[in-house]
Structure formats: structure tokens, C-alpha cells
CSV table of C-alpha atoms in Angstrom, one decimal:
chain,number,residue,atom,x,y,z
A,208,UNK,CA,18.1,-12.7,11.6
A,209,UNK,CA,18.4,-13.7,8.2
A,210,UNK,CA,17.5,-10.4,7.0
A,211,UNK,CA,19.6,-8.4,9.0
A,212,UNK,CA,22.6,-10.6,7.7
A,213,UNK,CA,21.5,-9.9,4.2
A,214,UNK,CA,20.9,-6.3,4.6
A,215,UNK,CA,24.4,-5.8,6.7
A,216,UNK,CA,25.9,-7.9,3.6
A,217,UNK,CA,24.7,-5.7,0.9
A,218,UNK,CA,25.7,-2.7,3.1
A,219,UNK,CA,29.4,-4.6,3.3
A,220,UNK,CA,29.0,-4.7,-0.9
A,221,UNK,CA,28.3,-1.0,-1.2
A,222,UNK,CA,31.2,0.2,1.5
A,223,UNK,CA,28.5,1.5,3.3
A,224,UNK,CA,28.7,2.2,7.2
A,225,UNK,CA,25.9,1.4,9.5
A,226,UNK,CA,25.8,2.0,13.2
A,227,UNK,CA,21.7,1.0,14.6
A,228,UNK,CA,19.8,4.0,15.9
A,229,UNK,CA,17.7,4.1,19.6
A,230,UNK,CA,15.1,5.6,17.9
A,231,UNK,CA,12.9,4.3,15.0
A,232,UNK,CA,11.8,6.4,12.2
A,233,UNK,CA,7.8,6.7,11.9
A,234,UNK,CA,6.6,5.6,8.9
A,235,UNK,CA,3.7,8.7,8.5
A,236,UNK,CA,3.9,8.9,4.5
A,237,UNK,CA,0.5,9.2,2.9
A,238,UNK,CA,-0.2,7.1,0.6
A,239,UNK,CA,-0.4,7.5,-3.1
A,240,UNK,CA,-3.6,5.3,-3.9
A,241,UNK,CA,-3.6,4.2,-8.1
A,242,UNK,CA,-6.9,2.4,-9.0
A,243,UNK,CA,-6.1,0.0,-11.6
A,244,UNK,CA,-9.6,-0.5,-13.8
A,245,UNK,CA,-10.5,-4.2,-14.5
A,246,UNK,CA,-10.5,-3.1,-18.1
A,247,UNK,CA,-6.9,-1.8,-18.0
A,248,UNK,CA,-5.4,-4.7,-16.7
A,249,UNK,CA,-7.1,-7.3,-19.6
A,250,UNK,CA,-5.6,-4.9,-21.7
A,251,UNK,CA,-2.4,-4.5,-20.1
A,252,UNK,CA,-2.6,-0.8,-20.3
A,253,UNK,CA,0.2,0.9,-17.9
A,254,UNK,CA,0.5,4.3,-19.3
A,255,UNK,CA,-1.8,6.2,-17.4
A,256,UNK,CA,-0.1,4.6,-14.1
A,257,UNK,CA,3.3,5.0,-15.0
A,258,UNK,CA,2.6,8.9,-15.0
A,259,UNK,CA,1.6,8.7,-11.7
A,260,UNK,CA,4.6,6.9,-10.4
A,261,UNK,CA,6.7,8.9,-12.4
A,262,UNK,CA,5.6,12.0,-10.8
A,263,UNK,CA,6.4,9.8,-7.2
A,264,UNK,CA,10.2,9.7,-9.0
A,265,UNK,CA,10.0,13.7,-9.4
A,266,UNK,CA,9.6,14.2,-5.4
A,267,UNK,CA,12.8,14.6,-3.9
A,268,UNK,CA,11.7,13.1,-0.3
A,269,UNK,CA,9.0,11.0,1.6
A,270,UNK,CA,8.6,8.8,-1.3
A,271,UNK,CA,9.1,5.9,-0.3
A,272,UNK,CA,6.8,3.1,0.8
A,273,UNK,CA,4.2,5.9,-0.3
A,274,UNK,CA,2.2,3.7,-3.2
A,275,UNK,CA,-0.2,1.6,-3.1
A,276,UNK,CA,-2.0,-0.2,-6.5
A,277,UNK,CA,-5.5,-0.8,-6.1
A,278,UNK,CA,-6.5,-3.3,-8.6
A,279,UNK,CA,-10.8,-2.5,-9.0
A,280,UNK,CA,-12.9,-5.5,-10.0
A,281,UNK,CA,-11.1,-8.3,-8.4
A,282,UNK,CA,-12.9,-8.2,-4.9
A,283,UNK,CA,-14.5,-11.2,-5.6
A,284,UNK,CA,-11.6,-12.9,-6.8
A,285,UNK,CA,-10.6,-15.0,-3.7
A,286,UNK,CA,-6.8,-15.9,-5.2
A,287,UNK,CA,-3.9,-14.1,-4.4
A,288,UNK,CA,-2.5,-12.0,-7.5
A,289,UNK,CA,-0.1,-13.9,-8.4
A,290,UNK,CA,-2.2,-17.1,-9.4
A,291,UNK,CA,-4.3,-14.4,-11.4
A,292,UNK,CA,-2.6,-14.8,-14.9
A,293,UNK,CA,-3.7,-11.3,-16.2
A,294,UNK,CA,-2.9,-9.1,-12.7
A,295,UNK,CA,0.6,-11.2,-12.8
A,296,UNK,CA,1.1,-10.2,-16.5
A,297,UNK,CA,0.3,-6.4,-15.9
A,298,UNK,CA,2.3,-6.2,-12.9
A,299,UNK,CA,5.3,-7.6,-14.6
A,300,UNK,CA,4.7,-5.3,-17.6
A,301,UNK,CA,5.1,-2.0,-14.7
A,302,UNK,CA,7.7,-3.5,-13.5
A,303,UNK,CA,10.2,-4.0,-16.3
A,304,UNK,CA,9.5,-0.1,-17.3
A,305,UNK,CA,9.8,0.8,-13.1
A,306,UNK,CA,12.4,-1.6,-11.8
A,307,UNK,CA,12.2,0.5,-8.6
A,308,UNK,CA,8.6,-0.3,-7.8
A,309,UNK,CA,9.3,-1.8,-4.9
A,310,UNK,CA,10.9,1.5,-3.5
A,311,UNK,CA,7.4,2.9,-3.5
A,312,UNK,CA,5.4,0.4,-2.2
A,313,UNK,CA,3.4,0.1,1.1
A,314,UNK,CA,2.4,-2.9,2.7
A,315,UNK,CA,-0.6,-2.3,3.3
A,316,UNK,CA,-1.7,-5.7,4.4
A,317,UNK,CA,-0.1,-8.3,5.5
A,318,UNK,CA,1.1,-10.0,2.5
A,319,UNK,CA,0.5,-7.0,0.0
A,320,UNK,CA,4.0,-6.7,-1.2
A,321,UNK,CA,4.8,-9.9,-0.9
A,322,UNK,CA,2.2,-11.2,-3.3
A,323,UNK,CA,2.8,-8.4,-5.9
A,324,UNK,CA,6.7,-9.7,-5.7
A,325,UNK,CA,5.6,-13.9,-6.2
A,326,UNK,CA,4.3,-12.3,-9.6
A,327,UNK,CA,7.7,-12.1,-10.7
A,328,UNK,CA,8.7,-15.4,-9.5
A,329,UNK,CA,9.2,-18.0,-11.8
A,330,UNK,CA,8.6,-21.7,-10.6
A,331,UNK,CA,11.7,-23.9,-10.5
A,332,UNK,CA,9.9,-27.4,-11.4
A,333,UNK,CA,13.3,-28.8,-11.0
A,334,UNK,CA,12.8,-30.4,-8.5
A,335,UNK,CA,10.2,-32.8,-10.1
A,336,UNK,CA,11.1,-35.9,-11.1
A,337,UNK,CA,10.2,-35.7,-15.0
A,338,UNK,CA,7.2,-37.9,-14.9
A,339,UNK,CA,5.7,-35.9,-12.5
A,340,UNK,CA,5.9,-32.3,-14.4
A,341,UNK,CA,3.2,-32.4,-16.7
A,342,UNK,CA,0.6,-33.4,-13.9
A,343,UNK,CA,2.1,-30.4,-11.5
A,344,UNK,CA,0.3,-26.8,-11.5
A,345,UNK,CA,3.1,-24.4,-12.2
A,346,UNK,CA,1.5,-21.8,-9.5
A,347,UNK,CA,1.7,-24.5,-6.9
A,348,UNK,CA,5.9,-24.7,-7.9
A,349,UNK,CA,7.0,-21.7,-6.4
A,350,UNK,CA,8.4,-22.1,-2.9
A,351,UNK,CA,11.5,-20.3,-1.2
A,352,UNK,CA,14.7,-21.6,-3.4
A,353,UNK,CA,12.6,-19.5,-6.1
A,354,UNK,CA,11.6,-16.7,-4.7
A,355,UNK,CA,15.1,-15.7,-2.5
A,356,UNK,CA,17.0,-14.9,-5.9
A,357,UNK,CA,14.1,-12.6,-6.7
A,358,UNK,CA,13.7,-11.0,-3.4
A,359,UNK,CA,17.8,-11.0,-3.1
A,360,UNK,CA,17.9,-9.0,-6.6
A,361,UNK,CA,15.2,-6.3,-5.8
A,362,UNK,CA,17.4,-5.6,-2.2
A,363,UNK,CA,20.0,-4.8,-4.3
A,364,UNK,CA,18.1,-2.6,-6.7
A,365,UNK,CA,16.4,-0.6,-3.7
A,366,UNK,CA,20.2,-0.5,-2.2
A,367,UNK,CA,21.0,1.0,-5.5
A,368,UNK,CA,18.2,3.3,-5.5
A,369,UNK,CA,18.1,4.8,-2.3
A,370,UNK,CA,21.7,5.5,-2.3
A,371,UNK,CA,20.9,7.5,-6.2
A,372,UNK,CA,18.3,9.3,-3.7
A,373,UNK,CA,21.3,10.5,-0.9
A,374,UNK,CA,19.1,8.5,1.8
A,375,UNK,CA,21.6,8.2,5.1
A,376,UNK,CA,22.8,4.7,6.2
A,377,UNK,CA,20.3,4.4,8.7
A,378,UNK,CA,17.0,4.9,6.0
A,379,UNK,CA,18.2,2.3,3.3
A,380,UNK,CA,19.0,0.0,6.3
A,381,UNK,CA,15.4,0.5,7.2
A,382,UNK,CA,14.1,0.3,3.6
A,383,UNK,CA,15.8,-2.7,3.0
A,384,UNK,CA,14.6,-4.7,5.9
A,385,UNK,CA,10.8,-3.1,6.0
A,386,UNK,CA,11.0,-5.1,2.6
A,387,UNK,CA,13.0,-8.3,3.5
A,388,UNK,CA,9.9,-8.4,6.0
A,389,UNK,CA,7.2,-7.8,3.4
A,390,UNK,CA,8.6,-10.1,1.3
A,391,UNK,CA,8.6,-12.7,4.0
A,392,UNK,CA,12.4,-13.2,3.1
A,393,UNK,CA,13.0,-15.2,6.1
A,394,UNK,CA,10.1,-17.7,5.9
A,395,UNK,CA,11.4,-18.4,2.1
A,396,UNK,CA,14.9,-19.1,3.6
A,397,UNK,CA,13.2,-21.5,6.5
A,398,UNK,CA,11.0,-22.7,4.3
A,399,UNK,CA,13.4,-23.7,1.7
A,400,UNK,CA,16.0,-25.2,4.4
A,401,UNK,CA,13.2,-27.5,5.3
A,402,UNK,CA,12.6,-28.8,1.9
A,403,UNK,CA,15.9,-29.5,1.5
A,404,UNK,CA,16.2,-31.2,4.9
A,405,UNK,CA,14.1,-34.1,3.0
């Protein structure tokens, strides 16, 4: 419910109208598959990768939620990718130079996009009482209150975005959710509310 209030809110910012459709849109993009080399990530080489989302940009339609980054020699890496420092690093180096990345991502798993999003989350340590901070793992300080501005900010952007693209009401109100639920935007918010219940 949290999402929809969020989405409806942004749609209130933009003077936007919105009236829910019976029927659901099918989501039967193909994909856009980039395998990122092992190699290219160490050396936080995006050029080759930006062409190809670039040429995603070009298209007029059936763009979005079409891309999904492979990232090759990391199978056997059993951390998510954002608690590996050099996939974090690359994928906030794409996403400074394509601040609508998240327009074109699938979720192809279930927390795909929502891992490549924590990689732009910086930890709050806050919280900590001082004598406490130097013993804390900083990848273990990110929890909702940290991510929800970061999730919050991208909405916007894709709001932005799809309007720039003429998409109708009803397809950035479902842009904007499929993400909220990628993201896991509402478990941040409950989780958060819980913390500060203590």
C-alpha cells in the first residue's frame, strides 16, 4: 500500500491523471542480455556497455524493463553485489553516466534489481553510538531509513523519464510500482518502522 501511495504522490507532483485499468499490460519484452567480463569490471571499464544501452535509449518503444547485466565470473561468488566492492564500484560508475538505468532493467530474479539499487546505497552509521562505529561492517549498516531516499529518488527519475518518452498515465503508473516492488520499497518502509519502534 505504501507503494501505491508513493506512486499516486509522485503522480499528484507531476499533475498527472490516473484512473486504474481492468486489464494488466503483459510484460513480453525480450530481453537485452550485456555480459559484463570479470576483467572489465576490475578495471571498471563501461564503454563497451554504455553503447549498448545507448542504442536501448535510441528505440522509441518496448524499452523498458528490457535489460538485463550479466556480470561473467562471479558464479561462485556467494554475496550479493552489493557487498562485492568492485561490482558496487562499476555499477555506480554506469550509473552516474545512465541515471535512467533503472528504466531498463528487468527483474529477472527475485531480488535482481533490488540488489543492483543497495549498490548505491550509502550506510547511515548514525545510528551507532560512537564507540560502536569502528567495530561495525559498513555493508551490514544499510537497512530501510537508507535505502527509501535512494529508491524514492530513482521513482522520480523514472517518473521523469517515462513522461520525456510520451508513455500514457497508466504505463509509468505501472513502471513505477513494477520498481517500488523490485526494490522491495515497502519491506524498507516496514522494516525501518520497526527499527524505530525500539
Amino acid at each position: 500500500m505504501k507503494a501505491l501511495n508513493f506512486t499516486l504522490s509522485l503522480f499528484k507532483k507531476y499533475n498527472m491523471d490516473f484512473k486504474l485499468s481492468e486489464a494488466q499490460q503483459d510484460d513480453l519484452h525480450k530481453a537485452t542480455i550485456i555480459k559484463v567480463s570479470h576483467q572489465d569490471v576490475q578495471r571498471g571499464h563501461i564503454e563497451s556497455y554504455l553503447k549498448k544501452i545507448h542504442s536501448l535509449e535510441k528505440k522509441k518503444k518496448n524499452t523498458v524493463t528490457t535489460l538485463i547485466i550479466i556480470f561473467e565470473g562471479y558464479e561462485d561468488v556467494h554475496l550479493k553485489i552489493f557487498n562485492v566492492p568492485e561490482l558496487k564500484q562499476w555499477i555506480r560508475k554506469l550509473y552516474i553516466v545512465k541515471p535512467n538505468l533503472f528504466y531498463y532493467l528487468r527483474n529477472h530474479s527475485d531480488h535482481y534489481v533490488h540488489d543492483i539499487l543497495m549498490c548505491l546505497v550509502e550506510a547511515n552509521p548514525s545510528f551507532l553510538p560512537t564507540q560502536f562505529k569502528k567495530y561495525a561492517n559498513p555493508s551490514l549498516l544499510v537497512h530501510g531509513a537508507d535505502a527509501i531516499p535512494t529508491i524514492e529518488k530513482i521513482a522520480d527519475k523514472l517518473v521523469q523519464f517515462s513522461i520525456k518518452r510520451k508513455h500514457s498515465s497508466q504505463e509509468i503508473f505501472s513502471i513505477v510500482i513494477n520498481f517500488l516492488a523490485a526494490t522491495e520499497y515497502e519491506g524498507h518502509v516496514e522494516g525501518n518502522k520497526i527499527r524505530l519502534e525500539y
